[in-house]
C-alpha cells in the first residue's frame, strides 16, 4: 500500500507561481510512475503531467506546456509540480497519483491517489 499526501496549494494571482509537493510513504515499486491530475467540481479528472521514477520518461497536457514542470526527488520520495504563469483556468483541486506501470494520461490506470490540494488563481 502507498500513501500519497499533497501540499503546497493556495491562492495566487494570475501570472504567479506555486510549487506543489506529493510525499509518498509505504510500499513502493521500482517501476512506478507518478502523475499529477486536476479536477473542478462536477468535472472529470484531467491529466496534467506524469513521469517515471528515473525522470527519463515524461508526458504533459498541452494546456500546461511551457508553464508546468514535473520533477522528483527520490531520496525524499517526493514528486513536485512547479506551476508558473498561472491562469484562472488552472483553478482546481490537484491530485498526485502513483502507477505501477509506466507513464500514462489515463486516471483509471493509476493505483493510489492523494486527497488533493486546492489551487485558486484570481484575476
Tab-separated table of N, CA, C and O in Angstrom:
chain	number	residue	atom	x	y	z
A	1	UNK	N	0.829	-1.182	0.000
A	1	UNK	CA	0.000	0.000	0.000
A	1	UNK	C	0.875	1.248	0.000
A	1	UNK	O	1.897	1.298	0.684
A	2	UNK	N	0.462	2.244	-0.782
A	2	UNK	CA	1.177	3.500	-0.890
A	2	UNK	C	0.258	4.622	-0.420
A	2	UNK	O	-0.921	4.681	-0.799
A	3	UNK	N	0.793	5.511	0.387
A	3	UNK	CA	0.063	6.685	0.837
A	3	UNK	C	0.686	7.930	0.222
A	3	UNK	O	1.907	8.103	0.269
A	4	UNK	N	-0.148	8.788	-0.345
A	4	UNK	CA	0.303	9.999	-1.008
A	4	UNK	C	-0.348	11.205	-0.345
A	4	UNK	O	-1.561	11.212	-0.121
A	5	UNK	N	0.448	12.227	-0.065
A	5	UNK	CA	-0.048	13.433	0.580
A	5	UNK	C	0.439	14.642	-0.196
A	5	UNK	O	1.644	14.886	-0.287
A	6	UNK	N	-0.507	15.413	-0.746
A	6	UNK	CA	-0.174	16.622	-1.479
A	6	UNK	C	-0.101	17.815	-0.536
A	6	UNK	O	-0.790	17.859	0.487
A	7	UNK	N	0.693	18.792	-0.915
A	7	UNK	CA	0.772	20.047	-0.183
A	7	UNK	C	1.253	21.135	-1.132
A	7	UNK	O	1.711	20.854	-2.235
A	8	UNK	N	1.149	22.377	-0.697
A	8	UNK	CA	1.665	23.497	-1.459
A	8	UNK	C	0.629	24.314	-2.190
A	8	UNK	O	0.973	25.330	-2.805
A	9	UNK	N	-0.626	23.897	-2.156
A	9	UNK	CA	-1.666	24.661	-2.813
A	9	UNK	C	-1.946	25.962	-2.085
A	9	UNK	O	-1.495	26.187	-0.961
A	10	UNK	N	-2.705	26.824	-2.734
A	10	UNK	CA	-3.042	28.098	-2.137
A	10	UNK	C	-3.707	29.018	-3.125
A	10	UNK	O	-4.109	28.602	-4.215
A	11	UNK	N	-3.816	30.263	-2.739
A	11	UNK	CA	-4.441	31.293	-3.561
A	11	UNK	C	-3.359	32.224	-4.092
A	11	UNK	O	-2.573	32.778	-3.317
A	12	UNK	N	-3.321	32.387	-5.406
A	12	UNK	CA	-2.357	33.270	-6.043
A	12	UNK	C	-3.051	34.071	-7.128
A	12	UNK	O	-4.130	33.707	-7.601
A	13	UNK	N	-2.419	35.146	-7.527
A	13	UNK	CA	-2.931	35.950	-8.625
A	13	UNK	C	-2.430	35.412	-9.954
A	13	UNK	O	-1.389	34.752	-10.019
A	14	UNK	N	-3.181	35.677	-11.001
A	14	UNK	CA	-2.784	35.258	-12.339
A	14	UNK	C	-1.380	35.761	-12.651
A	14	UNK	O	-1.038	36.903	-12.356
A	15	UNK	N	-0.582	34.882	-13.249
A	15	UNK	CA	0.799	35.195	-13.546
A	15	UNK	C	1.770	34.749	-12.473
A	15	UNK	O	2.982	34.748	-12.707
A	16	UNK	N	1.262	34.362	-11.324
A	16	UNK	CA	2.098	33.928	-10.223
A	16	UNK	C	2.501	32.473	-10.331
A	16	UNK	O	2.215	31.796	-11.319
A	17	UNK	N	3.161	31.989	-9.278
A	17	UNK	CA	3.698	30.634	-9.266
A	17	UNK	C	3.359	29.914	-7.978
A	17	UNK	O	3.182	30.531	-6.922
A	18	UNK	N	3.278	28.598	-8.071
A	18	UNK	CA	3.141	27.721	-6.921
A	18	UNK	C	3.961	26.470	-7.178
A	18	UNK	O	4.143	26.069	-8.323
A	19	UNK	N	4.419	25.854	-6.103
A	19	UNK	CA	5.127	24.591	-6.192
A	19	UNK	C	4.401	23.572	-5.320
A	19	UNK	O	4.390	23.686	-4.095
A	20	UNK	N	3.798	22.587	-5.956
A	20	UNK	CA	3.101	21.536	-5.245
A	20	UNK	C	4.053	20.388	-4.948
A	20	UNK	O	4.945	20.083	-5.734
A	21	UNK	N	3.843	19.747	-3.808
A	21	UNK	CA	4.630	18.590	-3.422
A	21	UNK	C	3.711	17.405	-3.172
A	21	UNK	O	2.572	17.572	-2.736
A	22	UNK	N	4.211	16.225	-3.437
A	22	UNK	CA	3.497	14.991	-3.155
A	22	UNK	C	4.468	14.038	-2.489
A	22	UNK	O	5.396	13.538	-3.131
A	23	UNK	N	4.258	13.795	-1.212
A	23	UNK	CA	5.122	12.913	-0.439
A	23	UNK	C	4.522	11.519	-0.394
A	23	UNK	O	3.350	11.351	-0.051
A	24	UNK	N	5.326	10.532	-0.729
A	24	UNK	CA	4.881	9.146	-0.753
A	24	UNK	C	5.452	8.384	0.436
A	24	UNK	O	6.603	8.579	0.825
A	25	UNK	N	4.641	7.523	1.006
A	25	UNK	CA	5.088	6.655	2.082
A	25	UNK	C	4.490	5.274	1.890
A	25	UNK	O	3.546	5.092	1.124
A	26	UNK	N	5.038	4.306	2.617
A	26	UNK	CA	4.580	2.947	2.467
A	26	UNK	C	5.338	2.217	1.366
A	26	UNK	O	6.380	2.665	0.899
A	27	UNK	N	4.791	1.126	0.952
A	27	UNK	CA	5.449	0.290	-0.040
A	27	UNK	C	5.406	0.933	-1.413
A	27	UNK	O	4.367	1.450	-1.844
A	28	UNK	N	6.523	0.905	-2.079
A	28	UNK	CA	6.611	1.413	-3.438
A	28	UNK	C	7.237	0.361	-4.334
A	28	UNK	O	7.873	-0.578	-3.869
A	29	UNK	N	7.057	0.545	-5.618
A	29	UNK	CA	7.601	-0.356	-6.603
A	29	UNK	C	8.606	0.376	-7.475
A	29	UNK	O	8.413	1.540	-7.823
A	30	UNK	N	9.657	-0.295	-7.839
A	30	UNK	CA	10.727	0.331	-8.605
A	30	UNK	C	10.274	0.782	-9.986
A	30	UNK	O	10.888	1.670	-10.572
A	31	UNK	N	9.211	0.181	-10.497
A	31	UNK	CA	8.721	0.525	-11.824
A	31	UNK	C	7.602	1.560	-11.810
A	31	UNK	O	7.058	1.891	-12.862
A	32	UNK	N	7.262	2.092	-10.625
A	32	UNK	CA	6.140	3.018	-10.529
A	32	UNK	C	6.438	4.353	-11.198
A	32	UNK	O	7.562	4.848	-11.162
A	33	UNK	N	5.397	4.923	-11.785
A	33	UNK	CA	5.421	6.283	-12.290
A	33	UNK	C	4.526	7.153	-11.403
A	33	UNK	O	3.695	6.643	-10.649
A	34	UNK	N	4.694	8.467	-11.507
A	34	UNK	CA	3.892	9.399	-10.738
A	34	UNK	C	3.241	10.395	-11.679
A	34	UNK	O	3.845	10.791	-12.680
A	35	UNK	N	2.026	10.793	-11.348
A	35	UNK	CA	1.312	11.743	-12.173
A	35	UNK	C	0.600	12.792	-11.350
A	35	UNK	O	0.315	12.598	-10.166
A	36	UNK	N	0.329	13.909	-11.985
A	36	UNK	CA	-0.499	14.971	-11.418
A	36	UNK	C	-1.758	15.119	-12.260
A	36	UNK	O	-1.692	15.145	-13.495
A	37	UNK	N	-2.886	15.218	-11.574
A	37	UNK	CA	-4.174	15.449	-12.201
A	37	UNK	C	-4.856	16.614	-11.505
A	37	UNK	O	-4.474	16.999	-10.401
A	38	UNK	N	-5.887	17.164	-12.135
A	38	UNK	CA	-6.655	18.223	-11.504
A	38	UNK	C	-8.132	18.029	-11.820
A	38	UNK	O	-8.501	17.434	-12.829
A	39	UNK	N	-8.972	18.555	-10.929
A	39	UNK	CA	-10.403	18.346	-11.066
A	39	UNK	C	-11.173	19.503	-10.450
A	39	UNK	O	-10.914	19.890	-9.312
A	40	UNK	N	-12.113	20.029	-11.209
A	40	UNK	CA	-13.033	21.044	-10.722
A	40	UNK	C	-14.352	20.372	-10.355
A	40	UNK	O	-14.675	19.294	-10.861
A	41	UNK	N	-15.156	20.997	-9.488
A	41	UNK	CA	-16.433	20.405	-9.104
A	41	UNK	C	-17.309	20.101	-10.314
A	41	UNK	O	-17.484	20.944	-11.193
A	42	UNK	N	-17.837	18.893	-10.368
A	42	UNK	CA	-18.707	18.491	-11.456
A	42	UNK	C	-17.998	18.153	-12.747
A	42	UNK	O	-18.666	17.863	-13.746
A	43	UNK	N	-16.681	18.178	-12.750
A	43	UNK	CA	-15.910	17.901	-13.957
A	43	UNK	C	-15.130	16.595	-13.817
A	43	UNK	O	-14.921	16.085	-12.720
A	44	UNK	N	-14.707	16.076	-14.953
A	44	UNK	CA	-13.864	14.886	-14.960
A	44	UNK	C	-12.446	15.238	-14.535
A	44	UNK	O	-11.977	16.352	-14.748
A	45	UNK	N	-11.785	14.283	-13.936
A	45	UNK	CA	-10.399	14.481	-13.556
A	45	UNK	C	-9.537	14.597	-14.814
A	45	UNK	O	-9.637	13.785	-15.732
A	46	UNK	N	-8.687	15.599	-14.845
A	46	UNK	CA	-7.916	15.952	-16.023
A	46	UNK	C	-6.427	15.695	-15.801
A	46	UNK	O	-5.860	16.098	-14.784
A	47	UNK	N	-5.809	15.070	-16.763
A	47	UNK	CA	-4.380	14.822	-16.710
A	47	UNK	C	-3.598	16.116	-16.816
A	47	UNK	O	-3.932	16.994	-17.607
A	48	UNK	N	-2.530	16.236	-16.029
A	48	UNK	CA	-1.663	17.404	-16.070
A	48	UNK	C	-0.264	17.009	-16.549
A	48	UNK	O	0.164	17.398	-17.630
A	49	UNK	N	0.449	16.243	-15.736
A	49	UNK	CA	1.794	15.791	-16.081
A	49	UNK	C	2.088	14.470	-15.394
A	49	UNK	O	1.457	14.124	-14.395
A	50	UNK	N	3.050	13.737	-15.923
A	50	UNK	CA	3.474	12.484	-15.322
A	50	UNK	C	4.927	12.213	-15.667
A	50	UNK	O	5.453	12.735	-16.654
A	51	UNK	N	5.581	11.400	-14.847
A	51	UNK	CA	6.948	10.961	-15.102
A	51	UNK	C	7.194	9.632	-14.434
A	51	UNK	O	6.523	9.268	-13.471
A	52	UNK	N	8.182	8.907	-14.945
A	52	UNK	CA	8.579	7.682	-14.281
A	52	UNK	C	9.581	8.001	-13.174
A	52	UNK	O	9.992	9.151	-12.992
A	53	UNK	N	9.980	6.986	-12.423
A	53	UNK	CA	10.828	7.228	-11.252
A	53	UNK	C	12.207	7.757	-11.616
A	53	UNK	O	12.799	8.524	-10.852
A	54	UNK	N	12.713	7.360	-12.764
A	54	UNK	CA	14.031	7.827	-13.174
A	54	UNK	C	14.002	9.243	-13.737
A	54	UNK	O	15.040	9.895	-13.842
A	55	UNK	N	12.821	9.710	-14.124
A	55	UNK	CA	12.697	11.012	-14.747
A	55	UNK	C	12.984	11.020	-16.228
A	55	UNK	O	12.920	12.080	-16.865
A	56	UNK	N	13.268	9.865	-16.797
A	56	UNK	CA	13.611	9.787	-18.202
A	56	UNK	C	12.426	9.752	-19.144
A	56	UNK	O	12.588	9.932	-20.349
A	57	UNK	N	11.245	9.521	-18.612
A	57	UNK	CA	10.033	9.455	-19.413
A	57	UNK	C	9.011	10.407	-18.809
A	57	UNK	O	8.579	10.209	-17.664
A	58	UNK	N	8.623	11.423	-19.569
A	58	UNK	CA	7.665	12.423	-19.099
A	58	UNK	C	6.585	12.652	-20.131
A	58	UNK	O	6.783	12.455	-21.328
A	59	UNK	N	5.439	13.099	-19.655
A	59	UNK	CA	4.347	13.485	-20.526
A	59	UNK	C	3.609	14.640	-19.867
A	59	UNK	O	3.640	14.783	-18.635
A	60	UNK	N	2.938	15.462	-20.676
A	60	UNK	CA	2.264	16.627	-20.145
A	60	UNK	C	1.111	17.021	-21.050
A	60	UNK	O	1.137	16.769	-22.250
A	61	UNK	N	0.121	17.655	-20.470
A	61	UNK	CA	-1.021	18.138	-21.230
A	61	UNK	C	-0.650	19.405	-21.987
A	61	UNK	O	0.145	20.215	-21.521
A	62	UNK	N	-1.253	19.583	-23.151
A	62	UNK	CA	-0.980	20.771	-23.952
A	62	UNK	C	-1.307	22.059	-23.206
A	62	UNK	O	-0.641	23.079	-23.396
A	63	UNK	N	-2.310	22.025	-22.356
A	63	UNK	CA	-2.752	23.215	-21.647
A	63	UNK	C	-1.723	23.760	-20.670
A	63	UNK	O	-1.802	24.928	-20.288
A	64	UNK	N	-0.762	22.930	-20.261
A	64	UNK	CA	0.241	23.373	-19.294
A	64	UNK	C	1.642	23.389	-19.881
A	64	UNK	O	2.606	23.727	-19.176
A	65	UNK	N	1.774	23.052	-21.143
A	65	UNK	CA	3.082	23.005	-21.782
A	65	UNK	C	3.788	24.351	-21.682
A	65	UNK	O	3.210	25.394	-21.989
A	66	UNK	N	5.040	24.310	-21.248
A	66	UNK	CA	5.824	25.522	-21.112
A	66	UNK	C	5.593	26.284	-19.834
A	66	UNK	O	6.299	27.258	-19.557
A	67	UNK	N	4.618	25.864	-19.029
A	67	UNK	CA	4.302	26.563	-17.781
A	67	UNK	C	4.506	25.686	-16.546
A	67	UNK	O	4.944	26.183	-15.511
A	68	UNK	N	4.181	24.407	-16.648
A	68	UNK	CA	4.293	23.488	-15.514
A	68	UNK	C	5.442	22.515	-15.756
A	68	UNK	O	5.682	22.091	-16.891
A	69	UNK	N	6.113	22.142	-14.681
A	69	UNK	CA	7.207	21.192	-14.768
A	69	UNK	C	7.104	20.172	-13.640
A	69	UNK	O	7.036	20.542	-12.467
A	70	UNK	N	7.105	18.899	-14.004
A	70	UNK	CA	7.086	17.838	-13.011
A	70	UNK	C	8.513	17.364	-12.756
A	70	UNK	O	9.340	17.309	-13.668
A	71	UNK	N	8.803	17.040	-11.516
A	71	UNK	CA	10.121	16.539	-11.150
A	71	UNK	C	9.984	15.653	-9.925
A	71	UNK	O	8.923	15.593	-9.304
A	72	UNK	N	11.053	14.967	-9.576
A	72	UNK	CA	11.016	14.099	-8.397
A	72	UNK	C	12.343	14.134	-7.673
A	72	UNK	O	13.393	14.404	-8.254
A	73	UNK	N	12.266	13.857	-6.387
A	73	UNK	CA	13.433	13.748	-5.521
A	73	UNK	C	13.342	12.386	-4.858
A	73	UNK	O	12.624	12.210	-3.877
A	74	UNK	N	14.043	11.431	-5.406
A	74	UNK	CA	13.912	10.056	-4.929
A	74	UNK	C	14.354	9.853	-3.479
A	74	UNK	O	13.695	9.116	-2.745
A	75	UNK	N	15.472	10.459	-3.030
A	75	UNK	CA	15.829	10.294	-1.613
A	75	UNK	C	14.744	10.770	-0.661
A	75	UNK	O	14.613	10.230	0.443
A	76	UNK	N	13.975	11.783	-1.064
A	76	UNK	CA	12.876	12.278	-0.238
A	76	UNK	C	11.554	11.611	-0.572
A	76	UNK	O	10.542	11.898	0.073
A	77	UNK	N	11.560	10.751	-1.583
A	77	UNK	CA	10.349	10.052	-2.022
A	77	UNK	C	9.219	11.041	-2.296
A	77	UNK	O	8.078	10.842	-1.869
A	78	UNK	N	9.551	12.086	-3.025
A	78	UNK	CA	8.626	13.184	-3.263
A	78	UNK	C	8.630	13.578	-4.735
A	78	UNK	O	9.684	13.597	-5.371
A	79	UNK	N	7.457	13.896	-5.241
A	79	UNK	CA	7.314	14.418	-6.589
A	79	UNK	C	6.769	15.836	-6.496
A	79	UNK	O	5.978	16.147	-5.589
A	80	UNK	N	7.191	16.691	-7.414
A	80	UNK	CA	6.821	18.099	-7.385
A	80	UNK	C	6.120	18.501	-8.677
A	80	UNK	O	6.296	17.891	-9.727
A	81	UNK	N	5.339	19.553	-8.572
A	81	UNK	CA	4.777	20.206	-9.743
A	81	UNK	C	5.020	21.697	-9.600
A	81	UNK	O	4.372	22.363	-8.784
A	82	UNK	N	5.967	22.206	-10.368
A	82	UNK	CA	6.244	23.635	-10.387
A	82	UNK	C	5.304	24.285	-11.390
A	82	UNK	O	5.328	23.945	-12.570
A	83	UNK	N	4.493	25.214	-10.932
A	83	UNK	CA	3.494	25.867	-11.761
A	83	UNK	C	3.835	27.342	-11.870
A	83	UNK	O	3.822	28.069	-10.883
A	84	UNK	N	4.132	27.775	-13.080
A	84	UNK	CA	4.444	29.166	-13.365
A	84	UNK	C	3.412	29.751	-14.312
A	84	UNK	O	2.673	29.026	-14.975
A	85	UNK	N	3.391	31.065	-14.387
A	85	UNK	CA	2.464	31.771	-15.284
A	85	UNK	C	1.043	31.257	-15.116
A	85	UNK	O	0.342	30.960	-16.092
A	86	UNK	N	0.609	31.170	-13.891
A	86	UNK	CA	-0.701	30.592	-13.602
A	86	UNK	C	-1.829	31.432	-14.190
A	86	UNK	O	-1.766	32.665	-14.203
A	87	UNK	N	-2.854	30.736	-14.652
A	87	UNK	CA	-4.035	31.343	-15.217
A	87	UNK	C	-5.239	31.004	-14.348
A	87	UNK	O	-5.223	30.023	-13.610
A	88	UNK	N	-6.295	31.793	-14.476
A	88	UNK	CA	-7.503	31.497	-13.722
A	88	UNK	C	-8.057	30.118	-14.093
A	88	UNK	O	-8.672	29.457	-13.249
A	89	UNK	N	-7.812	29.686	-15.311
A	89	UNK	CA	-8.257	28.378	-15.755
A	89	UNK	C	-7.561	27.226	-15.037
A	89	UNK	O	-8.013	26.082	-15.115
A	90	UNK	N	-6.466	27.516	-14.349
A	90	UNK	CA	-5.746	26.495	-13.598
A	90	UNK	C	-6.361	26.229	-12.228
A	90	UNK	O	-5.889	25.343	-11.505
A	91	UNK	N	-7.375	26.981	-11.865
A	91	UNK	CA	-8.033	26.795	-10.576
A	91	UNK	C	-8.700	25.424	-10.516
A	91	UNK	O	-9.611	25.136	-11.291
A	92	UNK	N	-8.238	24.605	-9.600
A	92	UNK	CA	-8.725	23.232	-9.466
A	92	UNK	C	-8.164	22.637	-8.182
A	92	UNK	O	-7.272	23.209	-7.552
A	93	UNK	N	-8.683	21.484	-7.818
A	93	UNK	CA	-8.025	20.645	-6.833
A	93	UNK	C	-7.029	19.768	-7.576
A	93	UNK	O	-7.383	19.113	-8.559
A	94	UNK	N	-5.796	19.746	-7.098
A	94	UNK	CA	-4.735	18.997	-7.752
A	94	UNK	C	-4.423	17.741	-6.956
A	94	UNK	O	-4.257	17.783	-5.735
A	95	UNK	N	-4.326	16.628	-7.668
A	95	UNK	CA	-4.085	15.328	-7.063
A	95	UNK	C	-2.815	14.713	-7.627
A	95	UNK	O	-2.547	14.828	-8.827
A	96	UNK	N	-2.065	14.041	-6.788
A	96	UNK	CA	-0.987	13.211	-7.285
A	96	UNK	C	-1.406	11.754	-7.201
A	96	UNK	O	-2.284	11.381	-6.413
A	97	UNK	N	-0.808	10.937	-8.034
A	97	UNK	CA	-1.165	9.532	-8.109
A	97	UNK	C	0.052	8.707	-8.502
A	97	UNK	O	0.957	9.200	-9.176
A	98	UNK	N	0.057	7.462	-8.084
A	98	UNK	CA	1.129	6.542	-8.436
A	98	UNK	C	0.598	5.452	-9.346
A	98	UNK	O	-0.566	5.051	-9.261
A	99	UNK	N	1.470	4.964	-10.190
A	99	UNK	CA	1.120	3.978	-11.196
A	99	UNK	C	2.218	2.924	-11.238
A	99	UNK	O	3.383	3.244	-11.471
A	100	UNK	N	1.834	1.673	-11.009
A	100	UNK	CA	2.814	0.590	-11.025
A	100	UNK	C	3.320	0.284	-12.420
A	100	UNK	O	4.337	-0.391	-12.582
A	101	UNK	N	2.624	0.778	-13.418
A	101	UNK	CA	3.083	0.654	-14.780
A	101	UNK	C	3.944	1.840	-15.170
A	101	UNK	O	4.667	2.417	-14.353
A	102	UNK	N	3.856	2.243	-16.429
A	102	UNK	CA	4.628	3.360	-16.924
A	102	UNK	C	3.814	4.636	-16.976
A	102	UNK	O	2.696	4.716	-16.464
A	103	UNK	N	4.378	5.649	-17.596
A	103	UNK	CA	3.726	6.945	-17.728
A	103	UNK	C	2.469	6.796	-18.580
A	103	UNK	O	2.502	6.211	-19.655
A	104	UNK	N	1.363	7.321	-18.087
A	104	UNK	CA	0.098	7.276	-18.799
A	104	UNK	C	-0.732	8.501	-18.463
A	104	UNK	O	-0.579	9.087	-17.386
A	105	UNK	N	-1.613	8.874	-19.389
A	105	UNK	CA	-2.515	10.001	-19.182
A	105	UNK	C	-3.851	9.600	-18.572
A	105	UNK	O	-4.645	10.473	-18.215
A	106	UNK	N	-4.092	8.321	-18.453
A	106	UNK	CA	-5.414	7.839	-18.076
A	106	UNK	C	-5.512	7.609	-16.581
A	106	UNK	O	-4.784	6.787	-16.009
A	107	UNK	N	-6.436	8.299	-15.939
A	107	UNK	CA	-6.566	8.242	-14.487
A	107	UNK	C	-6.862	6.834	-13.991
A	107	UNK	O	-6.404	6.442	-12.911
A	108	UNK	N	-7.617	6.071	-14.764
A	108	UNK	CA	-8.010	4.740	-14.317
A	108	UNK	C	-6.839	3.776	-14.234
A	108	UNK	O	-6.959	2.706	-13.633
A	109	UNK	N	-5.712	4.130	-14.812
A	109	UNK	CA	-4.539	3.274	-14.772
A	109	UNK	C	-3.648	3.526	-13.562
A	109	UNK	O	-2.661	2.819	-13.359
A	110	UNK	N	-3.989	4.515	-12.755
A	110	UNK	CA	-3.226	4.811	-11.545
A	110	UNK	C	-3.807	4.055	-10.364
A	110	UNK	O	-5.023	3.872	-10.254
A	111	UNK	N	-2.940	3.635	-9.470
A	111	UNK	CA	-3.315	2.731	-8.391
A	111	UNK	C	-3.649	3.437	-7.080
A	111	UNK	O	-4.550	3.009	-6.348
A	112	UNK	N	-2.922	4.494	-6.758
A	112	UNK	CA	-3.094	5.188	-5.490
A	112	UNK	C	-3.190	6.682	-5.732
A	112	UNK	O	-2.534	7.229	-6.625
A	113	UNK	N	-3.994	7.333	-4.896
A	113	UNK	CA	-4.265	8.763	-5.034
A	113	UNK	C	-4.144	9.476	-3.703
A	113	UNK	O	-4.484	8.919	-2.652
A	114	UNK	N	-3.668	10.719	-3.766
A	114	UNK	CA	-3.705	11.572	-2.602
A	114	UNK	C	-5.070	12.207	-2.443
A	114	UNK	O	-5.982	12.003	-3.254
A	115	UNK	N	-5.234	12.996	-1.387
A	115	UNK	CA	-6.509	13.645	-1.102
A	115	UNK	C	-6.688	14.967	-1.831
A	115	UNK	O	-7.795	15.509	-1.855
A	116	UNK	N	-5.639	15.479	-2.418
A	116	UNK	CA	-5.721	16.693	-3.201
A	116	UNK	C	-5.328	17.936	-2.435
A	116	UNK	O	-5.411	17.989	-1.210
A	117	UNK	N	-4.898	18.942	-3.173
A	117	UNK	CA	-4.594	20.246	-2.616
A	117	UNK	C	-5.197	21.311	-3.526
A	117	UNK	O	-5.108	21.227	-4.749
A	118	UNK	N	-5.836	22.302	-2.923
A	118	UNK	CA	-6.573	23.311	-3.676
A	118	UNK	C	-5.649	24.382	-4.223
A	118	UNK	O	-4.818	24.927	-3.492
A	119	UNK	N	-5.805	24.670	-5.504
A	119	UNK	CA	-5.126	25.781	-6.153
A	119	UNK	C	-6.187	26.731	-6.680
A	119	UNK	O	-7.076	26.320	-7.425
A	120	UNK	N	-6.109	27.983	-6.280
A	120	UNK	CA	-7.043	29.005	-6.734
A	120	UNK	C	-6.256	30.167	-7.313
A	120	UNK	O	-5.369	30.711	-6.653
A	121	UNK	N	-6.580	30.544	-8.538
A	121	UNK	CA	-5.893	31.617	-9.233
A	121	UNK	C	-6.897	32.723	-9.504
A	121	UNK	O	-7.906	32.504	-10.185
A	122	UNK	N	-6.629	33.897	-8.993
A	122	UNK	CA	-7.522	35.030	-9.154
A	122	UNK	C	-6.987	35.991	-10.213
A	122	UNK	O	-5.780	36.076	-10.451
A	123	UNK	N	-7.892	36.730	-10.830
A	123	UNK	CA	-7.515	37.694	-11.849
A	123	UNK	C	-7.299	39.066	-11.245
A	123	UNK	O	-7.653	39.331	-10.097
